[in-house]
Tab-separated table of C-alpha atoms in Angstrom:
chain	number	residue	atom	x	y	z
A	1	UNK	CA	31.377	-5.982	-0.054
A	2	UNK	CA	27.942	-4.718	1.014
A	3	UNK	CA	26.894	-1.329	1.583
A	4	UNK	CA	28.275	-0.332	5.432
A	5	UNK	CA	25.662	2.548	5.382
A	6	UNK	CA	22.097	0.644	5.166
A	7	UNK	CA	19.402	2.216	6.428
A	8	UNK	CA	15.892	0.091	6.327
A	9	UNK	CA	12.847	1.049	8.296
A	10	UNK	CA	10.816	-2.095	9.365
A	11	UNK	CA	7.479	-1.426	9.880
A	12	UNK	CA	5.411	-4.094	12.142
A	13	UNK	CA	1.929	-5.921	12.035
A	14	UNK	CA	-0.585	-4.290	15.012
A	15	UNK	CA	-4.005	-3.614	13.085
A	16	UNK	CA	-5.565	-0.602	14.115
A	17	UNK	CA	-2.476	0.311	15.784
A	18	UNK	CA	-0.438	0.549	12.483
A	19	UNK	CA	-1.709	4.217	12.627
A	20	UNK	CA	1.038	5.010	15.361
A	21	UNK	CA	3.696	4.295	13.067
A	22	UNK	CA	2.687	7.119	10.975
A	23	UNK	CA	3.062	9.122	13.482
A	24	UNK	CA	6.876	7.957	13.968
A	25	UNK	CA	6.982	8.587	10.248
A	26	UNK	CA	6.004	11.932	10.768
A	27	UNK	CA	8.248	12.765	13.449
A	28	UNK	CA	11.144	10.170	11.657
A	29	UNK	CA	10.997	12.667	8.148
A	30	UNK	CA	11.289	15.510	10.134
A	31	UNK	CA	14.927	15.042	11.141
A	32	UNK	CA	15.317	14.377	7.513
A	33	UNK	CA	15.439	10.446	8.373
A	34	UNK	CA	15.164	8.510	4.821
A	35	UNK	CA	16.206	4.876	4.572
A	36	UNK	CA	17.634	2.618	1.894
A	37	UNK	CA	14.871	0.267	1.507
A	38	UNK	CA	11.932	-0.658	3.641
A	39	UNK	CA	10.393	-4.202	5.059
A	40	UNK	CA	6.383	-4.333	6.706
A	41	UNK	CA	4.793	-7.156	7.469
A	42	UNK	CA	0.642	-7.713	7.876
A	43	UNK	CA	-0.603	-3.528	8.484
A	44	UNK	CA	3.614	-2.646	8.462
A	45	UNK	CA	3.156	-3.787	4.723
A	46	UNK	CA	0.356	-0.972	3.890
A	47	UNK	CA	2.256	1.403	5.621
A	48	UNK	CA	5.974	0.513	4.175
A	49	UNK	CA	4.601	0.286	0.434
A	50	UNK	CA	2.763	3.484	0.606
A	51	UNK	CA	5.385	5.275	1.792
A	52	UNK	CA	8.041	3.301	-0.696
A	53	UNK	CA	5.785	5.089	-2.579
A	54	UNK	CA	5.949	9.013	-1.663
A	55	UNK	CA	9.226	8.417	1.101
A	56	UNK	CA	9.064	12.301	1.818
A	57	UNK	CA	6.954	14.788	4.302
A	58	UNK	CA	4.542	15.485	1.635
A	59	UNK	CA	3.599	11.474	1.348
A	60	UNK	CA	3.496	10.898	5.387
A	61	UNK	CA	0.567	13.232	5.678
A	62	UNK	CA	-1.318	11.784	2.573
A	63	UNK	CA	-0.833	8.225	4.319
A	64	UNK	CA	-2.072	10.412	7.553
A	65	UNK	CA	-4.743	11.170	5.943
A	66	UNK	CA	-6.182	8.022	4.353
A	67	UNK	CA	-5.728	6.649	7.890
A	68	UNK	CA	-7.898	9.211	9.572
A	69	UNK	CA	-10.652	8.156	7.263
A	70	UNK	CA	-10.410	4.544	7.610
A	71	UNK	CA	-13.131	2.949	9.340
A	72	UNK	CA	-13.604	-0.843	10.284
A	73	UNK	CA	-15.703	-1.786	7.512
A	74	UNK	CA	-12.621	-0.572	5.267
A	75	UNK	CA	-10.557	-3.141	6.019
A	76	UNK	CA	-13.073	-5.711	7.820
A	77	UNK	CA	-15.945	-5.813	5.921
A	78	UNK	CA	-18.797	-7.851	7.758
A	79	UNK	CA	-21.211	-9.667	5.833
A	80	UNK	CA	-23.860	-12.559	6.767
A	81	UNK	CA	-23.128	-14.642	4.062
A	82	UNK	CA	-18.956	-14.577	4.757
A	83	UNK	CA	-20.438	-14.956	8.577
A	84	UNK	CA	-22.445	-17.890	7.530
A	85	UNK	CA	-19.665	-18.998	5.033
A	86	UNK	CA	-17.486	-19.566	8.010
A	87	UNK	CA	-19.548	-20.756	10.394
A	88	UNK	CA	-19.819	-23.662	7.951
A	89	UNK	CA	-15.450	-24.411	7.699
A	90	UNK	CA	-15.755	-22.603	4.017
A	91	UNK	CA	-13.841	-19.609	4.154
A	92	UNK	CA	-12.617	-16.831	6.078
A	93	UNK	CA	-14.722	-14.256	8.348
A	94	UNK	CA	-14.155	-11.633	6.111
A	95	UNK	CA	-13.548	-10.938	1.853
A	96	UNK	CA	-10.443	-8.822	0.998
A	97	UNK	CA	-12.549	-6.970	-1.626
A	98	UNK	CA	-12.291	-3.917	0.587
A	99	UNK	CA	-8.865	-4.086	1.588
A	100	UNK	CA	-8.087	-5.112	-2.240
A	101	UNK	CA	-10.121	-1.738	-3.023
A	102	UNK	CA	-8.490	0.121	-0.443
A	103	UNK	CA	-4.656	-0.559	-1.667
A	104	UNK	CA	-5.670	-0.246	-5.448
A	105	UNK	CA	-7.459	3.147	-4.770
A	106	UNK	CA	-4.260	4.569	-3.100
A	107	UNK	CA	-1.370	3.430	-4.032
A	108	UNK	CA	0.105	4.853	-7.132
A	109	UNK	CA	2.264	1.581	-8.604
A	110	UNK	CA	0.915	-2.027	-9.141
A	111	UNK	CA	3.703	-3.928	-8.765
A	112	UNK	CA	6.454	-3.706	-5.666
A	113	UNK	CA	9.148	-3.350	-7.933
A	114	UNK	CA	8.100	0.065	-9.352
A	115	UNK	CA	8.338	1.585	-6.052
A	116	UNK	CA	10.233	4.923	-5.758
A	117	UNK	CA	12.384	2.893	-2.931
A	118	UNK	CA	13.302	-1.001	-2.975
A	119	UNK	CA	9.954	-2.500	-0.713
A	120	UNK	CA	9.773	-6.164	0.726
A	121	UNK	CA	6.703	-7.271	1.725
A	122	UNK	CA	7.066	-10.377	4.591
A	123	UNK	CA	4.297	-12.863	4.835
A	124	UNK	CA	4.222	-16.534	6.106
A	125	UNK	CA	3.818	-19.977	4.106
A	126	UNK	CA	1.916	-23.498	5.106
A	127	UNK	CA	5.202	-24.382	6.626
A	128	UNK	CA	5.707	-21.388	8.786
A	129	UNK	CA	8.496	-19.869	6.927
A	130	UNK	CA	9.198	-16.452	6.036
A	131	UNK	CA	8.686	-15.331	2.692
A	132	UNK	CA	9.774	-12.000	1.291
A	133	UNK	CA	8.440	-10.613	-1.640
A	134	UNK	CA	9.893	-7.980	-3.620
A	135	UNK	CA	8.799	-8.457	-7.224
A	136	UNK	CA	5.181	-8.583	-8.336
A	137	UNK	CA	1.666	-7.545	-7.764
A	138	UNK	CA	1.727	-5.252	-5.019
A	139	UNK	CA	-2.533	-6.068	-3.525
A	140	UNK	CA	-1.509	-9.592	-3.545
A	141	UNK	CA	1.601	-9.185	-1.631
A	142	UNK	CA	-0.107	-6.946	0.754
A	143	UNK	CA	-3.204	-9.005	1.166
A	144	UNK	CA	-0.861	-12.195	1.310
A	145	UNK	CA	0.921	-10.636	4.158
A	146	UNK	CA	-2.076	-9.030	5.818
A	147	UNK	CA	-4.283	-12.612	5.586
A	148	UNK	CA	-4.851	-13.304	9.337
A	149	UNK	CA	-5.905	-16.619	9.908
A	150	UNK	CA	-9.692	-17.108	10.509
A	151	UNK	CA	-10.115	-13.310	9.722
A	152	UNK	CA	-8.805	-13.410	6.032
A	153	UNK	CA	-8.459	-15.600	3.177
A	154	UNK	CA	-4.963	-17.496	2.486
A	155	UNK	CA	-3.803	-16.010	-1.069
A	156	UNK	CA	-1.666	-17.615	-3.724
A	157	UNK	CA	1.648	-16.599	-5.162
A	158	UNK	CA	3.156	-18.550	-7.360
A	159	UNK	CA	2.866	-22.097	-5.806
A	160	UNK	CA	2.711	-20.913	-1.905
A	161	UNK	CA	-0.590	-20.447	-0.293
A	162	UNK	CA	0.841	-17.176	2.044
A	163	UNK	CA	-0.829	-15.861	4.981
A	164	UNK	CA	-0.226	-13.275	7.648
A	165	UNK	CA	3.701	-12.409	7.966
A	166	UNK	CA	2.899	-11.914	12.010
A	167	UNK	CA	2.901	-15.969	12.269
A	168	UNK	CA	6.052	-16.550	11.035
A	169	UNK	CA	9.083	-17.419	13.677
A	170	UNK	CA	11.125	-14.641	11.520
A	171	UNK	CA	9.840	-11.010	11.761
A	172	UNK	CA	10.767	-8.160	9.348
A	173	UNK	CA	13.520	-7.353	11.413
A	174	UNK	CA	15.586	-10.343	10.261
A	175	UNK	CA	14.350	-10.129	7.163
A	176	UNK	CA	16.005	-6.415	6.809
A	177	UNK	CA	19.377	-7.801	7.950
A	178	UNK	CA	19.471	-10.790	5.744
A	179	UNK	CA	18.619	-7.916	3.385
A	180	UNK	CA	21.861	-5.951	3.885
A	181	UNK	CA	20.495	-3.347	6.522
A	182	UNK	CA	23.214	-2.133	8.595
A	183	UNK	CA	21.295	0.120	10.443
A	184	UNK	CA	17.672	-0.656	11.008
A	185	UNK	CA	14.773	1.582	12.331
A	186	UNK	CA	11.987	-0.608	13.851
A	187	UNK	CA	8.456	1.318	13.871
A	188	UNK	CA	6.907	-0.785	16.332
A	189	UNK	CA	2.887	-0.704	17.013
A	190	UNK	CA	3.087	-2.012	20.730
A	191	UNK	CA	0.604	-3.320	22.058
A	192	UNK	CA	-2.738	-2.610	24.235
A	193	UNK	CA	-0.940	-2.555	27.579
A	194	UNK	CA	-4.164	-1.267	30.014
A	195	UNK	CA	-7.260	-3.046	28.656
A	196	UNK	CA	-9.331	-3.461	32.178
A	197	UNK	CA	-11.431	-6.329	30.750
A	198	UNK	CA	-10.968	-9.019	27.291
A	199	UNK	CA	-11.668	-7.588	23.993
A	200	UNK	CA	-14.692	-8.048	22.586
A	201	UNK	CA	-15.479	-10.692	19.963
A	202	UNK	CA	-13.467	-13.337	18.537
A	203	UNK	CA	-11.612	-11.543	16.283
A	204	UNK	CA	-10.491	-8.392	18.557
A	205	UNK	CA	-9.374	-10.613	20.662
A	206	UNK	CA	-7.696	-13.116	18.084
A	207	UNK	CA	-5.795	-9.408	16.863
A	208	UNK	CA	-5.208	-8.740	20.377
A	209	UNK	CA	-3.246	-12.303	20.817
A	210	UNK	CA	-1.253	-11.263	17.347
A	211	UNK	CA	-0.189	-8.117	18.360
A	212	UNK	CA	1.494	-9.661	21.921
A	213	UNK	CA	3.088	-11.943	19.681
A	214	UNK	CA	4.388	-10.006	17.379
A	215	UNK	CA	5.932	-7.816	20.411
A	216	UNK	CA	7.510	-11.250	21.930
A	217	UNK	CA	9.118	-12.394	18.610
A	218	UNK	CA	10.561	-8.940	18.162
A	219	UNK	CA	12.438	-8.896	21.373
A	220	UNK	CA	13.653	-12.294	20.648
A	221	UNK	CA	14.812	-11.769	17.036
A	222	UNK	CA	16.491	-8.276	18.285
A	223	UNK	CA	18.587	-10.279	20.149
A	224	UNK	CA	19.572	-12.938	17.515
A	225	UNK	CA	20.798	-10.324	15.268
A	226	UNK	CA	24.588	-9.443	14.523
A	227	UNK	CA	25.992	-7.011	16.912
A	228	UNK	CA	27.331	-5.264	13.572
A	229	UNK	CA	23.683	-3.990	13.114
A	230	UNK	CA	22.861	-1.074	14.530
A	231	UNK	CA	19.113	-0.792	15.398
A	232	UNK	CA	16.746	1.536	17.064
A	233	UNK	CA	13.227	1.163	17.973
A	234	UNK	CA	10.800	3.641	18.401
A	235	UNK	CA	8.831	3.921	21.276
A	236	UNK	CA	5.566	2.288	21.785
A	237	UNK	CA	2.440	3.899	23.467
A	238	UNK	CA	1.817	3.589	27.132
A	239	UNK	CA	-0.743	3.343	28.884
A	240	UNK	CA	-2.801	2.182	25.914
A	241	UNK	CA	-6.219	0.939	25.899
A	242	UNK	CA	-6.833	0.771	21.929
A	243	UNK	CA	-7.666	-2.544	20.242
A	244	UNK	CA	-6.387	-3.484	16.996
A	245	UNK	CA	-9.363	-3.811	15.564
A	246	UNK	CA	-10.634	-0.081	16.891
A	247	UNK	CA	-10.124	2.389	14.049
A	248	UNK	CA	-12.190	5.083	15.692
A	249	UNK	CA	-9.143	6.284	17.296
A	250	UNK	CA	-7.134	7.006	14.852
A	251	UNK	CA	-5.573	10.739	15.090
A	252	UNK	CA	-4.765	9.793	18.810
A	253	UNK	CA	-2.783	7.287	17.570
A	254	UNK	CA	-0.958	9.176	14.867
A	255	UNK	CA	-0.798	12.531	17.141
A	256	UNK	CA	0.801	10.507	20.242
A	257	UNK	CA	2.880	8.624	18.301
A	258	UNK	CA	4.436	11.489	16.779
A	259	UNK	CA	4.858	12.943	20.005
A	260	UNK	CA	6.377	9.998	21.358
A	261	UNK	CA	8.872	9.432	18.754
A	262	UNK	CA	10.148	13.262	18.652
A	263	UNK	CA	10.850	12.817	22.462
A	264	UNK	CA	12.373	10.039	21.921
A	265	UNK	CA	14.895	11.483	19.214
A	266	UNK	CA	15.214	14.724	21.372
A	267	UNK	CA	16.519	12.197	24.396
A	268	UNK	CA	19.307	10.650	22.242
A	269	UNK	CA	17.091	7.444	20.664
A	270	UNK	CA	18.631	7.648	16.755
A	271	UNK	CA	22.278	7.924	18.436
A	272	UNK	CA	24.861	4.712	17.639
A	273	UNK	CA	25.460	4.254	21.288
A	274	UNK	CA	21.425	4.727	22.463
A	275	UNK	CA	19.940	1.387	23.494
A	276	UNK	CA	19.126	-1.133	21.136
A	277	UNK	CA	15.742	-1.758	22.200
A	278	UNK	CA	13.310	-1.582	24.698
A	279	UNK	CA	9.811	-3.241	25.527
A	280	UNK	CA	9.222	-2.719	28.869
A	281	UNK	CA	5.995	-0.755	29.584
A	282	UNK	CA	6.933	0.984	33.450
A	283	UNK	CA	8.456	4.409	31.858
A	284	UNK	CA	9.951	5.272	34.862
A	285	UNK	CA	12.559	2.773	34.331
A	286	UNK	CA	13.373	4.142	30.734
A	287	UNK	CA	15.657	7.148	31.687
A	288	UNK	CA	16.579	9.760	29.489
A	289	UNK	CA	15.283	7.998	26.392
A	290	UNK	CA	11.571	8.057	26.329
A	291	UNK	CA	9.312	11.102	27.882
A	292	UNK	CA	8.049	10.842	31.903
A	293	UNK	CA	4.219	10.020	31.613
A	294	UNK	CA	3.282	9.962	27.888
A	295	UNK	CA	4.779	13.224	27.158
A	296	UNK	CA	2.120	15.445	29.226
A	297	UNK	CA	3.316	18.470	30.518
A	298	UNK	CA	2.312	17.699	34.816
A	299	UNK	CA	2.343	21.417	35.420
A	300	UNK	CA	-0.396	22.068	33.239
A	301	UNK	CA	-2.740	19.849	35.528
A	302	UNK	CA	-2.772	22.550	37.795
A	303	UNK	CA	-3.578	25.350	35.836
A	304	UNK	CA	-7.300	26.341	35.531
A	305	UNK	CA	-8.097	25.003	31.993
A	306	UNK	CA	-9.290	21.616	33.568
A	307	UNK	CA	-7.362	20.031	30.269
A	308	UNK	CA	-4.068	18.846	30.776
A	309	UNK	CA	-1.264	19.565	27.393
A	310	UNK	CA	1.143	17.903	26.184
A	311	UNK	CA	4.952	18.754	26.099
A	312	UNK	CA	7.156	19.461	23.592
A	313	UNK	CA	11.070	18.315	23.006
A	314	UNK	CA	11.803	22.133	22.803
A	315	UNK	CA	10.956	22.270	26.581
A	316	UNK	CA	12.052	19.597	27.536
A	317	UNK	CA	13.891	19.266	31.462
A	318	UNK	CA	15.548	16.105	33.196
A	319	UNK	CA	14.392	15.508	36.794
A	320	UNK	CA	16.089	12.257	38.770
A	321	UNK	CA	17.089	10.397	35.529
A	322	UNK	CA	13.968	10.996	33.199
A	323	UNK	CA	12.693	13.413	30.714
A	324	UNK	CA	9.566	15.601	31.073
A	325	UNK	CA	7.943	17.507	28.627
A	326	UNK	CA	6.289	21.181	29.293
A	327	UNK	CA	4.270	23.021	26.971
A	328	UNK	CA	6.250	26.107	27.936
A	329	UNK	CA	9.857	27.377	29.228
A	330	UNK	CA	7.806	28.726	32.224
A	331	UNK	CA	6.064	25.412	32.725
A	332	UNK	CA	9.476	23.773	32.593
A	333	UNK	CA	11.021	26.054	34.694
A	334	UNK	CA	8.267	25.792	37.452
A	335	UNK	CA	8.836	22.019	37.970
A	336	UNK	CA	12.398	21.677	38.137
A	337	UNK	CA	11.887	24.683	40.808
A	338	UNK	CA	9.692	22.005	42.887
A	339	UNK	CA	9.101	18.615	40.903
A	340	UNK	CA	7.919	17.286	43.859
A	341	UNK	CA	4.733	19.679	43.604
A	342	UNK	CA	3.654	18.217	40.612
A	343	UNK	CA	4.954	14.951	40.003
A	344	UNK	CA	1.702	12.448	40.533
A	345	UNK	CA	0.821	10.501	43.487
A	346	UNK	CA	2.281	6.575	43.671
A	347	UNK	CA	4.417	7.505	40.563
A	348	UNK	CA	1.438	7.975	38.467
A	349	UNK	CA	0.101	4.361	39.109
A	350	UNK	CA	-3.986	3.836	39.136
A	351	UNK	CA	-5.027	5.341	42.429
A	352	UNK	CA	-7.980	3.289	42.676
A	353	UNK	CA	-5.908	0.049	42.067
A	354	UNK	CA	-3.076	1.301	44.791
A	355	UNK	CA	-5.801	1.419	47.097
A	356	UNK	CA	-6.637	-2.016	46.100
A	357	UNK	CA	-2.851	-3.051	46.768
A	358	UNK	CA	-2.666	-3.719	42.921
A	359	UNK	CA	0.295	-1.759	40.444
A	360	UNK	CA	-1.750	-0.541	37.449
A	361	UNK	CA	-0.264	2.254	35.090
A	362	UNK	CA	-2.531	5.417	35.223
A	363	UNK	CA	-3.948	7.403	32.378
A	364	UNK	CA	-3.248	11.269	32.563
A	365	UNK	CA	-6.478	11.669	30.805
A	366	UNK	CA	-8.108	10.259	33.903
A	367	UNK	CA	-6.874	12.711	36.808
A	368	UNK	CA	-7.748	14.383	39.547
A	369	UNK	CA	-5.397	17.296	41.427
A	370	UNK	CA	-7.101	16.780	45.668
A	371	UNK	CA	-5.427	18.467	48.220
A	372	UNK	CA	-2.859	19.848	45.730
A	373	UNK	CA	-1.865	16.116	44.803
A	374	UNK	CA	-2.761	14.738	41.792
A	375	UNK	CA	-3.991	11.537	41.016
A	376	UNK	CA	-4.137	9.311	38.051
A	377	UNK	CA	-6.624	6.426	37.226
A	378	UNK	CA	-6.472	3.711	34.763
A	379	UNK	CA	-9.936	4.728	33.005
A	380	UNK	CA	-12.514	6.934	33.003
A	381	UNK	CA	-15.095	4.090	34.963
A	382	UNK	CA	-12.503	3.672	37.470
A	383	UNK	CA	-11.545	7.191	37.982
A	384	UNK	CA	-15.524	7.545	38.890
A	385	UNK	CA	-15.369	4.807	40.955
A	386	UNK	CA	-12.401	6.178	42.793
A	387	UNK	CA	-14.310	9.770	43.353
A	388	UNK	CA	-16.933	8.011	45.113
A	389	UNK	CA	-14.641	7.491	47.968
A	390	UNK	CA	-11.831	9.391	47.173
A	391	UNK	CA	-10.649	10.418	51.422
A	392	UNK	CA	-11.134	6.768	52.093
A	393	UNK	CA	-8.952	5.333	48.932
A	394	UNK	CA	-6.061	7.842	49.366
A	395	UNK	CA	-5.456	7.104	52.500
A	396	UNK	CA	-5.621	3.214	51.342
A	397	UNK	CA	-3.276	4.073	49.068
A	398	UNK	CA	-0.928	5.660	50.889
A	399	UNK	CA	-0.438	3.218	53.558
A	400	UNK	CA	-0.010	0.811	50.870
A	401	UNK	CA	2.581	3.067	48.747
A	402	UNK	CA	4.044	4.063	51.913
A	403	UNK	CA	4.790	-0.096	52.465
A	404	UNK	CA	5.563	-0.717	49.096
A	405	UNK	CA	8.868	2.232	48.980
């Protein structure tokens, strides 16, 4: 009979973005959160052995911290000759001396096995099956499962030639039920969800491809698996403009995905009966479960600092079926009093792009409070744009709003 209390933490692929899962480790340990065994795929695999590793508060922030000092050329290190080298069909854009470097340098075991918790690293083979490793050298398996095609080298186990787990059909979350989880904790990396223009370069935007893929196959597989599992996801970041091959955003990513994630456990998201998934990326249609407008507290717009803050679960308030997050029991207290004061214009859609007759989420960081509304733009170019003819484009935008509800 297996184990009916399983607990395994997936951890998915997402590049640069694999530093928002350490902030839903952060805010995953604090609630004293610990699973059974853990399953990562391509950056999920760096994360999930390091913390196999030192699965405690202590460890999170050391993995925190590497992260805040990695920098591009850590994990994709450009040279001419591995430019040239591919150029010419022999080899990959970049070596995995770096990565190789980076794993041996930090991790404290060399082979998965010795982990202080039971660790399966998921990459892909020729064929396009999963594998799952569990046993052997732990840089191979990680480089194996991190080798994204064109970026990275193919590496050999054994007699498969393995490359990055994100390409298989069968993500880690089917590879943590076939491994006995019962209950399954998906830390998700999203995806860049408000990018106003292509990524640049071949490989940003051959990362950016991965990471929608790896968002589609997850929704899929979530709903292959047994309805005995119980699984919860935590929340992705939106809006997000970050590309997984940016690293010089890095304690944004950690600090709002922290922030995220303890909202999301304050609104019921680690609960049996919460909802087993969700990817949609219009907040306003999450209810109680994820934080209204990335967790900023909207009263603090209006206050004279000309920085906005963001909330905290201990103040947190429910207004017409979603949570909001104040910095403050006055600040909470002052919008339930009159949400209407400081909820943002067009539901806190781009401005500019209402005007436009287009739905675009807004940024908070891009906002404007004019004639005691205030306004949110996608980005800072547009929110200049906007200013330029800011009487003209609300009144665009209303009329259009004003249709639209």
């Amino acid at each position: 009979m297996p184990d009916p209390h399983r607990t395994a933490f997936v951890f998915a692929g997402g590049g640069s973005l694999g530093a928002i899962q350490v902030g839903a480790l952060q805010a995953l340990t604090e609630v004293g959160e610990r699973p059974d065994f853990v399953v990562g795929a391509s950056v999920g695999a760096l994360n999930a052995c390091f913390y196999a590793a030192y699965p405690d508060a202590e460890g999170v922030e050391q993995l925190a911290a590497i992260w805040r000092r990695l920098r591009r050329g850590d994990v994709f290190p450009f040279s001419l000759g591995g430019a040239v080298n591919w150029l010419r069909g022999r080899g990959a854009l970049f070596g995995t001396h770096a990565l190789r470097r980076l794993i041996e340098k930090n991790l404290p075991f060399r082979q998965l096995e010795d982990a202080s918790i039971p660790v399966h690293v998921v990459a892909t083979s020729l064929s396009g099956a999963a594998t799952s490793l569990s046993r052997g050298d732990i840089a191979d398996a990680i480089l194996a499962s991190a080798a994204i095609p064109i970026a990275f080298p193919m590496v050999r186990i054994g007699d498969e030639h393995l490359m990055d787990g994100a390409v298989a059909g069968n993500t880690p979350i089917l590879t943590a039920a076939q491994l006995g989880a019962t209950r399954i904790i998906v830390l998700q990396t999203g995806y860049a969800c408000s990018m106003t223009g292509p990524p640049s370069g071949a490989v940003a935007s051959g990362m950016h491809a991965l990471t929608l893929m790896i968002s589609n196959q997850m929704e899929r597989d979530l709903q292959l698996l047994a309805s005995g599992v119980e699984i919860h996801v935590t929340p992705h970041l939106c809006p997000l403009d970050v590309s997984p091959f940016n690293f010089s955003r890095t304690n944004e990513l950690i600090e709002r995905g922290a922030m995220q994630t303890r909202a999301w456990i304050a609104g019921g998201g680690l609960t049996p009966a919460a909802p087993r998934h969700d990817f949609d990326h219009h907040h306003d249609r999450m209810g109680a479960t994820m934080p209204a407008f990335a967790g900023y507290d909207l009263v603090s717009f209006f206050d004279d600092s000309g920085r906005p803050q963001r909330g905290a679960p201990a103040f947190a308030g429910e207004h017409d079926g979603g949570v909001y997050l104040f910095a403050s029991a006055a600040h909470r207290d002052r919008f339930l009093a009159d949400p209407h004061r400081y909820l943002p214009s067009y539901g806190g859609l781009c401005a500019f792009a209402m005007a436009r007759g287009a739905e675009v989420r807004g940024d908070p960081e891009s906002f404007k409070i004019h004639q005691g509304r205030l306004f949110f733009n996608v980005n800072g170019a547009v929110h200049r744009q906007w200013l330029r003819d800011v009487d003209h484009l609300v009144r665009e935008a209303d009329a259009r709003w004003g249709r639209r509800t």
